[in-house]
Coordinates of C-alpha atoms and ligand atoms in Angstrom, one line a residue:
M207 CA -40.9 89.9 70.6
D208 CA -40.0 93.6 69.2
N209 CA -37.7 93.5 66.1
F210 CA -34.5 95.5 67.9
V211 CA -33.7 98.1 65.9
V212 CA -30.1 99.6 65.9
S213 CA -29.3 102.7 68.4
A214 CA -27.9 105.1 65.9
R215 CA -31.1 104.1 63.7
K216 CA -33.7 104.5 66.4
Y217 CA -32.1 107.9 68.0
R218 CA -31.7 109.1 64.4
P219 CA -32.5 113.2 64.8
A220 CA -35.9 114.1 62.8
T221 CA -35.1 117.8 63.5
F222 CA -32.3 119.9 63.3
T223 CA -32.6 120.9 66.6
S224 CA -32.5 117.4 67.6
V225 CA -28.8 116.6 65.6
V226 CA -26.0 116.8 68.2
G227 CA -23.1 118.8 67.7
Q228 CA -23.3 120.5 64.9
S229 CA -25.7 123.8 65.9
A230 CA -23.8 126.4 63.8
L231 CA -24.6 124.7 60.5
T232 CA -28.2 123.8 61.6
T233 CA -29.1 127.0 62.1
T234 CA -27.9 128.1 58.9
L235 CA -30.0 126.2 57.2
K236 CA -33.0 126.9 59.0
N237 CA -32.4 130.4 57.9
A238 CA -31.7 129.6 54.4
I239 CA -34.8 127.6 54.7
K240 CA -36.8 130.5 56.3
S241 CA -35.1 134.0 54.5
N242 CA -36.3 131.2 51.1
H243 CA -32.3 131.2 49.8
L244 CA -32.0 127.8 49.1
A245 CA -28.7 127.7 47.2
Q246 CA -29.0 124.5 44.1
A247 CA -26.3 123.1 45.8
Y248 CA -24.7 121.7 48.8
L249 CA -21.7 120.1 49.7
F250 CA -21.4 118.3 53.0
C251 CA -17.8 117.6 54.2
G252 CA -16.3 116.2 57.5
P253 CA -15.4 112.9 59.3
R254 CA -17.8 109.8 58.9
G255 CA -20.7 109.5 61.0
V256 CA -21.1 113.0 62.2
G257 CA -24.3 113.7 61.2
K258 CA -23.6 114.5 56.7
T259 CA -26.3 112.1 55.4
T260 CA -28.6 113.0 59.0
C261 CA -28.6 116.4 58.2
A262 CA -28.8 116.2 54.3
R263 CA -32.3 114.4 54.7
I264 CA -33.3 116.8 57.2
F265 CA -32.8 119.2 55.0
A266 CA -34.8 117.7 51.8
K267 CA -38.0 117.0 54.3
T268 CA -37.9 119.9 55.5
I269 CA -37.9 121.6 52.5
N270 CA -40.7 119.5 51.4
C271 CA -42.8 120.4 54.4
Q272 CA -46.5 121.5 53.7
N273 CA -46.4 122.9 57.1
L274 CA -43.9 124.1 58.4
T275 CA -43.6 124.6 62.3
P276 CA -43.0 128.4 63.5
D277 CA -39.5 127.2 64.5
F278 CA -38.6 126.5 60.6
E279 CA -38.4 122.8 61.4
A280 CA -40.1 120.0 59.0
C281 CA -43.8 119.0 61.6
N282 CA -43.9 115.2 60.9
E283 CA -47.5 115.5 60.6
C284 CA -48.4 116.2 57.0
E285 CA -48.1 113.8 54.2
S286 CA -45.0 114.7 53.0
C287 CA -43.4 114.2 56.6
V288 CA -44.6 110.9 56.8
S289 CA -43.7 109.7 54.1
F290 CA -40.1 110.8 54.4
N291 CA -40.1 109.3 58.2
E292 CA -41.7 106.0 56.3
Q293 CA -39.2 106.4 53.9
R294 CA -41.5 106.0 51.3
S295 CA -41.2 109.6 49.7
Y296 CA -40.3 110.5 46.0
N297 CA -38.6 113.7 46.6
I298 CA -36.0 112.4 48.1
H299 CA -33.2 109.9 45.8
E300 CA -30.1 108.6 47.4
L301 CA -27.0 107.8 45.5
D302 CA -23.8 106.4 47.3
A303 CA -20.9 106.7 45.0
A304 CA -18.7 104.5 47.2
S305 CA -20.3 101.6 45.2
N306 CA -22.6 103.4 42.1
N307 CA -19.1 105.6 40.9
G308 CA -19.3 105.3 36.9
V309 CA -20.9 107.5 33.5
D310 CA -24.0 105.7 33.9
D311 CA -25.3 105.6 37.1
I312 CA -24.6 109.2 36.9
R313 CA -26.3 109.4 33.6
T314 CA -29.7 107.5 35.5
L315 CA -29.4 110.2 38.0
I316 CA -29.6 112.8 35.5
D317 CA -32.1 111.6 32.9
Q318 CA -34.2 111.5 36.8
V319 CA -33.4 114.9 38.1
R320 CA -35.5 116.3 34.8
I321 CA -38.5 114.7 35.8
P322 CA -40.9 117.2 38.7
P323 CA -41.9 116.2 41.6
Q324 CA -45.7 114.8 41.8
I325 CA -46.2 116.1 44.8
G326 CA -43.9 118.4 46.8
K327 CA -41.8 121.8 45.7
Y328 CA -38.3 120.5 45.6
S329 CA -36.9 116.6 44.6
V330 CA -33.4 116.3 46.3
Y331 CA -30.4 113.8 45.5
I332 CA -28.0 113.6 47.6
I333 CA -24.9 111.7 46.5
D334 CA -22.7 110.0 49.1
E335 CA -19.0 109.6 49.2
V336 CA -19.2 111.6 45.9
H337 CA -15.6 112.1 46.3
M338 CA -15.8 107.9 44.9
L339 CA -17.2 109.4 41.5
S340 CA -15.3 108.1 38.6
A341 CA -13.3 111.0 36.5
G342 CA -16.0 110.4 34.1
A343 CA -18.8 110.4 36.0
F344 CA -17.8 113.9 37.3
N345 CA -17.6 115.2 34.1
A346 CA -21.1 114.0 33.7
F347 CA -22.5 115.3 36.2
L348 CA -20.6 118.9 35.7
K349 CA -23.7 120.6 33.1
T350 CA -26.2 118.8 35.2
L351 CA -24.7 120.8 38.5
E352 CA -24.5 124.0 36.4
E353 CA -27.8 124.1 34.8
P354 CA -30.2 122.4 36.8
P355 CA -34.0 122.6 36.8
S356 CA -35.7 124.7 39.1
H357 CA -37.2 122.0 41.2
A358 CA -33.9 119.8 42.1
V359 CA -31.5 120.6 45.0
F360 CA -28.1 118.3 45.5
I361 CA -26.7 117.6 48.4
L362 CA -23.3 116.3 48.2
A363 CA -22.0 114.7 50.8
T364 CA -18.1 113.6 51.3
T365 CA -15.4 112.7 53.7
E366 CA -12.4 114.0 51.6
K367 CA -13.4 117.1 50.7
H368 CA -10.2 117.9 49.2
K369 CA -10.5 115.3 46.9
I370 CA -13.6 117.0 44.9
I371 CA -12.3 119.0 42.1
P372 CA -12.5 122.7 42.0
T373 CA -15.0 122.7 39.4
I374 CA -17.8 121.4 41.4
L375 CA -16.4 122.8 44.4
S376 CA -17.1 126.3 43.2
R377 CA -20.7 125.1 42.1
C378 CA -21.3 124.2 45.8
Q379 CA -22.3 125.9 49.1
I380 CA -20.3 124.2 51.4
Y381 CA -20.5 122.9 54.8
D382 CA -17.7 121.5 57.3
F383 CA -19.1 119.4 59.6
N384 CA -17.2 119.0 62.8
R385 CA -16.4 116.4 65.1
I386 CA -18.8 115.4 68.4
T387 CA -16.8 116.8 71.2
V388 CA -16.6 114.6 74.1
R389 CA -19.3 116.3 76.3
D390 CA -22.2 116.6 73.3
T391 CA -21.5 113.0 72.5
V392 CA -21.9 111.8 76.8
E393 CA -24.7 114.2 76.8
Y394 CA -26.8 112.5 73.9
L395 CA -25.7 108.6 75.6
Q396 CA -27.2 110.4 78.8
Y397 CA -30.2 110.8 77.0
V398 CA -30.3 107.5 75.2
A399 CA -29.4 105.6 77.7
K400 CA -32.3 106.8 80.0
Q401 CA -34.7 106.0 76.9
E402 CA -34.1 102.9 76.7
N403 CA -34.0 102.4 80.7
V404 CA -30.1 101.6 80.9
N405 CA -28.4 102.9 84.1
I406 CA -24.8 103.9 83.1
D407 CA -21.7 105.3 84.4
V408 CA -20.9 108.7 83.3
N409 CA -17.8 107.7 83.5
A410 CA -18.5 104.9 81.2
L411 CA -19.6 107.1 78.6
N412 CA -16.9 109.0 79.2
I413 CA -14.5 106.0 77.2
I414 CA -17.6 104.8 75.0
A415 CA -17.3 109.1 73.8
Q416 CA -13.6 109.2 73.8
K417 CA -13.6 105.6 72.1
S418 CA -15.8 106.9 69.2
D419 CA -13.4 109.6 68.3
G420 CA -16.3 111.8 67.0
G421 CA -18.7 110.4 65.5
M422 CA -21.8 110.1 67.0
R423 CA -23.4 106.8 64.8
D424 CA -19.6 104.9 66.7
A425 CA -20.5 105.8 69.9
L426 CA -24.2 104.8 69.4
S427 CA -23.3 101.6 67.7
I428 CA -21.1 101.0 71.2
F429 CA -23.3 101.4 73.3
D430 CA -25.3 99.1 71.5
Q431 CA -22.4 96.7 71.5
I432 CA -22.1 97.5 75.2
V433 CA -26.0 97.3 76.6
S434 CA -26.0 93.4 74.7
F435 CA -23.0 92.4 76.5
C436 CA -23.9 93.7 80.0
G437 CA -27.8 94.5 80.1
K438 CA -28.9 97.3 81.3
D439 CA -26.5 98.0 84.6
I440 CA -23.5 99.3 83.1
S441 CA -20.8 99.9 85.4
Y442 CA -17.1 101.9 84.2
Q443 CA -15.2 98.6 85.5
S444 CA -17.1 96.6 82.7
V445 CA -16.7 99.2 79.7
I446 CA -13.1 99.5 79.9
E447 CA -12.9 95.6 80.3
N448 CA -15.3 95.5 77.1
L449 CA -13.8 98.1 74.8
N450 CA -10.1 96.5 75.7
V451 CA -9.0 100.3 77.4
L452 CA -6.6 101.0 80.5
D453 CA -8.0 102.3 83.3
Y454 CA -7.0 106.1 84.3
D455 CA -6.2 104.4 87.6
Y456 CA -3.0 103.0 86.3
Y457 CA -1.9 106.3 84.9
F458 CA -2.7 108.0 87.9
K459 CA -0.7 105.2 89.8
L460 CA 2.3 105.4 88.0
T461 CA 2.3 109.4 87.9
D462 CA 2.8 108.9 91.5
A463 CA 5.5 106.7 91.5
F464 CA 7.4 108.5 89.0
L465 CA 6.8 111.7 91.1
Q466 CA 8.5 109.3 94.6
G467 CA 11.0 108.4 92.6
D468 CA 9.8 104.6 92.9
V469 CA 11.3 102.5 90.2
N470 CA 10.2 99.3 91.8
S471 CA 6.3 100.3 92.1
S472 CA 6.4 101.8 88.1
L473 CA 7.8 98.5 86.5
L474 CA 5.8 96.4 89.2
I475 CA 2.2 98.8 87.6
F476 CA 3.3 98.3 83.8
N477 CA 3.5 94.1 84.7
E478 CA 0.0 94.6 85.9
V479 CA -0.8 96.5 82.8
L480 CA 1.0 93.6 80.8
N481 CA -0.6 90.6 82.5
K482 CA -3.9 92.0 81.8
G483 CA -3.3 91.2 78.5
F484 CA -2.6 94.9 77.4
D485 CA -0.2 96.1 74.3
A486 CA 2.4 97.9 75.1
H487 CA 2.6 100.3 73.0
Q488 CA -0.7 101.3 73.6
F489 CA 0.6 101.6 77.0
V490 CA 2.7 104.2 76.0
T491 CA 0.5 106.1 73.5
G492 CA -1.9 106.1 76.8
L493 CA 0.4 107.4 79.2
S494 CA 2.1 110.4 76.4
S495 CA -2.0 111.0 76.7
H496 CA -2.0 111.1 80.3
F497 CA 0.9 113.4 80.9
R498 CA -1.0 116.1 78.2
D499 CA -3.5 116.2 80.3
L500 CA -1.8 116.7 83.3
L501 CA -0.4 119.2 81.8
V502 CA -4.1 121.1 80.1
S503 CA -5.6 120.5 83.6
K504 CA -3.0 122.9 85.3
D505 CA -4.5 125.6 84.1
A506 CA -8.0 127.4 84.1
Q507 CA -8.0 128.5 80.2
T508 CA -6.1 124.7 78.5
I509 CA -8.6 122.9 81.0
A510 CA -11.7 123.1 78.2
L511 CA -9.2 120.6 76.0
L512 CA -9.2 117.6 79.1
E513 CA -12.5 115.5 77.6
V514 CA -12.9 113.4 80.5
G515 CA -15.8 112.9 83.1
A516 CA -16.2 115.3 86.5
D517 CA -14.5 113.6 88.8
I518 CA -11.7 112.2 87.0
G519 CA -11.1 116.0 85.7
E520 CA -10.7 116.5 90.0
H521 CA -8.5 113.6 89.9
Y522 CA -6.3 115.4 86.9
K523 CA -7.0 118.2 88.6
T524 CA -5.5 117.1 92.3
Q525 CA -2.5 115.5 90.0
A526 CA -1.6 118.4 88.2
Q527 CA -1.3 120.4 90.8
I528 CA 1.9 118.5 92.7
C529 CA 2.9 118.2 89.1
S530 CA 5.6 121.2 87.5
P531 CA 5.4 122.2 84.4
G532 CA 9.1 121.4 83.6
F533 CA 7.9 117.7 84.6
L534 CA 5.7 117.3 82.5
F535 CA 7.5 118.9 79.6
Q536 CA 10.0 116.3 80.2
T537 CA 7.6 113.4 80.9
L538 CA 5.5 114.4 77.2
K539 CA 9.1 114.2 75.8
I540 CA 11.0 111.0 77.1
A541 CA 7.3 108.7 76.6
N542 CA 6.8 110.8 73.1
D543 CA 10.7 109.6 72.2
C544 CA 9.8 106.0 73.5
D545 CA 6.9 106.2 71.4
L546 CA 8.3 107.1 68.1
N547 CA 11.4 104.2 68.9
Y548 CA 8.8 101.7 70.0
R549 CA 8.6 100.0 66.3
Q550 CA 12.6 100.2 65.6
S551 CA 13.4 98.5 69.0
K552 CA 14.0 94.6 69.0
N553 CA 12.8 94.5 72.9
K554 CA 10.3 96.4 73.4
R555 CA 10.0 95.1 77.0
L556 CA 12.6 96.5 78.0
L557 CA 12.5 99.5 76.3
V558 CA 9.3 100.6 77.9
E559 CA 11.0 99.8 81.3
L560 CA 13.6 101.7 80.9
M561 CA 11.4 105.3 79.9
L562 CA 9.4 104.3 83.3
I563 CA 13.1 104.4 85.2
R564 CA 14.0 107.7 83.1
L565 CA 10.6 109.1 84.6
C566 CA 11.4 107.6 88.0
Q567 CA 14.1 109.7 88.0
L568 CA 13.2 113.0 87.0
P569 CA 12.1 114.4 90.7
D570 CA 15.6 114.3 91.6
E571 CA 17.2 116.0 88.7
K572 CA 14.5 118.7 89.3
N573 CA 15.5 118.9 92.7
N574 CA 19.4 119.4 91.8
N575 CA 18.0 121.9 88.7
I576 CA 15.8 124.0 91.7
S577 CA 19.0 124.0 94.1
S578 CA 21.5 125.0 91.7
G579 CA 19.5 127.4 89.5
N580 CA 19.8 125.7 86.9
D581 CA 17.3 125.8 84.4
K582 CA 18.1 124.1 81.6
P583 CA 16.3 120.5 81.4
P584 CA 18.1 117.5 83.3
I585 CA 17.0 116.0 79.9
Q586 CA 19.8 117.0 77.7
K587 CA 21.6 114.0 79.6
I588 CA 19.9 111.6 78.5
E589 CA 19.1 112.5 75.1
V590 CA 18.0 109.6 72.8
K591 CA 21.0 109.9 69.8
P592 CA 18.7 109.6 66.9
Q593 CA 21.3 107.8 64.1
V594 CA 21.8 104.7 66.7
P595 CA 19.5 101.3 67.6
A596 CA 17.3 103.3 70.5
L597 CA 18.1 100.0 72.7
V598 CA 22.2 100.1 72.3
V599 CA 21.9 104.0 73.8
E600 CA 19.4 103.4 76.0
K601 CA 21.5 100.3 78.0
K602 CA 24.1 102.5 77.9
E603 CA 22.4 105.4 79.4
A604 CA 21.0 103.5 82.3
E605 CA 24.1 102.1 83.0
T606 CA 25.5 105.9 83.4
Q607 CA 22.8 107.4 84.9
P608 CA 23.9 106.8 88.3
Q609 CA 26.9 108.0 87.8
A610 CA 25.5 111.5 86.2
Q611 CA 23.1 111.7 89.5
T612 CA 26.0 111.5 91.9
Q613 CA 27.8 114.6 90.2
T614 CA 27.5 117.1 92.7
Q615 CA 27.8 120.0 89.3
P616 CA 25.0 119.6 87.0
Q617 CA 27.1 122.6 85.6
T618 CA 27.3 123.4 81.7
Q619 CA 30.5 122.3 80.1
P620 CA 31.2 121.8 76.9
Q621 CA 30.6 118.1 76.1
T622 CA 33.6 117.8 73.5
A623 CA 35.9 119.7 75.7
V624 CA 35.5 117.1 79.1
A625 CA 36.8 113.5 79.1
P626 CA 35.1 112.1 82.1
P627 CA 38.2 111.2 84.1
V628 CA 36.9 107.9 83.8
N629 CA 37.8 107.1 80.7
V630 CA 41.6 108.6 80.9
K631 CA 43.8 105.2 81.8
V632 CA 41.9 103.4 78.7
K633 CA 43.2 106.0 76.3
E634 CA 46.8 105.8 77.7
N635 CA 47.4 102.4 76.4
K636 CA 45.8 103.1 73.4
A637 CA 47.2 106.0 72.6
P638 CA 49.5 105.4 69.6
A639 CA 46.5 103.1 68.1
H640 CA 44.8 105.8 66.6
A641 CA 46.5 106.2 63.5
S642 CA 46.3 102.7 63.3
Q643 CA 42.4 103.0 63.5
A644 CA 40.1 101.4 61.1
P645 CA 38.9 104.0 59.5
G646 CA 35.0 102.8 59.8
R647 CA 34.6 102.4 63.0
I648 CA 32.6 105.1 63.3
S649 CA 30.0 104.1 66.1
I650 CA 28.7 106.1 69.5
N651 CA 30.4 104.2 71.4
V652 CA 33.8 103.7 69.9
R653 CA 34.2 107.3 69.4
E654 CA 33.4 108.3 72.9
V655 CA 36.5 106.6 73.6
D656 CA 38.3 107.7 70.2
K657 CA 38.0 111.6 71.1
P658 CA 39.7 112.2 73.8
E659 CA 42.0 109.5 72.8
T660 CA 43.8 111.7 70.2
V661 CA 44.7 114.1 73.0
Y662 CA 47.2 112.4 75.1
Q663 CA 50.6 112.4 74.0
Q664 CA 53.0 110.1 76.0
G665 CA 54.1 111.6 79.2
Q666 CA 52.0 114.3 79.0
K667 CA 50.3 115.4 82.0
V668 CA 46.6 114.6 81.8
E669 CA 44.4 117.4 82.4
T670 CA 40.7 117.5 82.3
A671 CA 39.5 120.4 83.0
L672 CA 39.1 123.3 80.8
K673 CA 41.8 124.6 78.9
N674 CA 41.7 128.1 77.3
S675 CA 45.4 129.2 76.3
P676 CA 45.6 131.4 74.1
F677 CA 47.7 130.5 70.7
T678 CA 48.8 132.3 67.5
E679 CA 48.5 131.6 63.9
K680 CA 51.6 130.2 63.7
E681 CA 50.6 127.7 66.2
L682 CA 47.7 126.9 64.5
T683 CA 49.5 126.1 61.3
E684 CA 52.4 123.8 63.2
A685 CA 49.5 122.2 65.0
W686 CA 47.6 121.2 61.8
R687 CA 50.5 120.0 60.3
K688 CA 50.9 117.9 63.2
F689 CA 47.4 116.9 63.1
T690 CA 48.6 115.5 58.5
K691 CA 50.9 113.9 60.0
T692 CA 48.3 111.4 61.9
I693 CA 46.1 110.9 58.7
P694 CA 45.9 107.1 58.4
D695 CA 43.5 107.4 54.9
E696 CA 44.4 107.9 50.9
V697 CA 47.4 110.2 50.0
W698 CA 45.0 112.4 48.6
V699 CA 43.8 113.1 51.6
V700 CA 46.7 113.7 52.9
N701 CA 47.7 116.0 50.1
F702 CA 44.3 117.9 49.7
I703 CA 44.7 118.2 53.9
N704 CA 48.5 119.3 53.3
A705 CA 47.9 122.2 50.9
N706 CA 45.2 123.9 52.9
T707 CA 46.7 125.9 55.4
P708 CA 44.2 126.5 58.6
K709 CA 43.0 130.1 58.8
L710 CA 42.1 131.6 62.6
T711 CA 39.1 133.7 62.1
A712 CA 37.1 134.9 65.2
G713 CA 39.0 134.2 69.0
T714 CA 38.9 130.6 68.4
N715 CA 38.0 129.6 66.0
F716 CA 39.2 128.6 62.5
E717 CA 38.6 127.9 58.9
I718 CA 39.7 125.8 56.0
T719 CA 39.2 126.6 52.4
V720 CA 38.6 123.7 50.3
T721 CA 37.6 124.0 46.3
N722 CA 35.1 121.2 46.3
M723 CA 31.7 119.0 47.7
L724 CA 34.5 115.8 48.2
Q725 CA 36.9 117.3 50.1
E726 CA 34.2 119.3 52.2
K727 CA 32.8 115.9 52.8
E728 CA 36.4 114.5 53.6
L729 CA 37.1 117.4 56.5
M730 CA 33.1 116.8 57.7
K731 CA 34.2 113.3 58.3
Q732 CA 37.0 113.8 60.1
Q733 CA 35.5 117.1 61.9
S734 CA 35.7 115.3 65.6
D735 CA 39.3 114.1 64.8
I736 CA 40.6 117.4 63.7
L737 CA 38.7 119.0 66.9
S738 CA 40.4 117.3 69.8
F739 CA 43.7 117.2 68.1
M740 CA 43.4 120.9 67.5
Q741 CA 42.3 120.9 71.0
N742 CA 44.5 119.6 72.7
E743 CA 47.6 120.7 70.9
L744 CA 46.5 124.2 71.4
N745 CA 45.6 123.8 75.0
N746 CA 42.5 125.3 74.4
S747 CA 39.3 123.5 74.4
L748 CA 37.1 126.3 72.3
V749 CA 38.6 125.8 69.7
K750 CA 36.1 125.8 66.5
M751 CA 36.6 125.0 63.1
S752 CA 34.7 125.7 59.8
I753 CA 34.8 124.2 56.7
K754 CA 34.4 126.8 53.4
V755 CA 33.8 125.9 50.1
E756 CA 35.4 128.0 47.6
E757 CA 35.3 127.0 43.8
N758 CA 38.8 127.6 42.1
D759 CA 39.5 126.0 38.4
G760 CA 43.0 127.2 38.8
N761 CA 43.8 124.8 41.7
Y762 CA 43.3 120.9 40.9
R763 CA 45.9 119.0 42.3
S764 CA 43.7 117.9 45.2
S765 CA 40.7 117.7 43.7
S766 CA 39.3 113.9 42.2
P767 CA 39.1 112.6 38.7
E768 CA 36.1 114.4 38.2
D769 CA 37.0 117.5 39.2
I770 CA 39.8 117.9 37.5
Y771 CA 37.9 117.1 33.8
K772 CA 35.1 119.4 34.9
S773 CA 38.4 122.2 35.3
M774 CA 39.9 120.6 32.4
A775 CA 36.7 120.5 30.3
A776 CA 35.4 124.6 31.3
K777 CA 39.0 125.6 29.8
N778 CA 38.8 123.6 26.6
P779 CA 35.3 122.5 25.3
A780 CA 36.4 120.4 22.7
L781 CA 37.3 117.6 25.3
V782 CA 34.0 117.2 26.5
K783 CA 33.7 116.5 22.5
L784 CA 36.3 114.2 22.6
R785 CA 34.9 112.4 25.6
S786 CA 31.4 111.6 23.9
E787 CA 33.1 110.6 20.8
L788 CA 35.3 107.9 21.3
N789 CA 32.7 107.4 24.5
L790 CA 35.3 108.0 27.2
E791 CA 34.9 106.8 30.7
I792 CA 36.5 109.1 33.4
D793 CA 38.6 106.8 35.4
Ligands
ZN271 ZN1 -44.3 118.6 57.4

């Protein structure tokens, strides 16, 4: 029985032309050989498994070949080429800097560099993972790199170019290797499969290529793994089972369910996915990619970004036809939000299910928008509020969603101003309680109940429609004074809010001037209470507040002790000395 040789080694390219996916780069190298313009140091950068070391070896072989082909490739027949191919050439020296990164390792290499080659013209030194060299080793190497003997050629390879010090970079010709595209990988795998008499579905090869993420070495190892598992006849189905990849079909079926608003089907499909042992997070990211692929399939220009096999590509094109761009933008946003919230969620399954429900509700909203001529994405209604744990919000959304949909008028209304009619009853009972509320209660739920609460005064007729009665500066000041009486907080806050009268600026906007950041912070904290009070008091829901900070050292009546000290110290520097000498603390 033959010894099994892994495909990555067996099918390692022997000439520049057979290197996959780096044609621009190999052409440049070949041109350099053709014109005999060899640099003494090269830096090959790029992700793992894309052919850096392979190209370095081919380059070493080619510049030493005694009988170059007309195409300036190595002949693979002369003594030098044969010794290279049998890995017994003395013209090539490889150092793996990942495991030999000390000064001594580099010194040994430098000693070798001085000795000219016995056969062939060049000694080639390949230093792999060169970014791993220690600082000392880098410095020891630098001298040799500056003045190498004419027979020496250095090829440094790295996956992390940014870690190479500039003094090395400036002495090298730099070549950037690309990730190998899915298409190129598939083509090469097809060639390998043919050589190995393996019968494999092209969609299956696509999955392998995607899994390998641009690295040919990984692609070939996965290929070997599949062959050893499934034998010589390999179907798409067996590959996705082996690689634990979720079938595209699930995502296509789900998207159909979203378009039809079919919540039940989408939940059942998700359940099936979980039962097959797939991870829910993987499912969510896969769904995001599916929406992305649909989006790029909509346009002839972007379809090149779709990296799937031909018949699956057709399926994408067909489904993309029935999805509007607006729909896809929203699905992407919703799926991405779910992805972001996934880690912090306590009930991950529910989180994903809520996402599915929201996705199912999209088509309805989309139609509403089209009929009312409103281009604003309905997604805003169900936005996740970032400062609240994801689940709480989403649960609430799920409850309120149907209501939102039954409302016939999706026109925009300023959010802060309009209290949903549903909440009114609650408020009337609780209205006077506002002043005694604990100041720390600021969860979203509380706020939503609180906001309209400040609006109602006893016996007053409840108004929920948009209000915009004009008002004067005097009325504004009066309203402000009334508000100060409702503040339950510390005395100094009341004092400073009292001391600052609002100024009417543009239209319905008013401005409050404060003298330090502490005051500003306090006002910000109360901003929403202030606004809803003022809006109701002035019977104008467009009222807005802005805060102006004005440093004013004369007025520290309402400042914090620290501010008072600073302002006094500015007038009398001796105070600072006194404080430090007596080691006084500000109380
Ligand atoms: Zn040769």
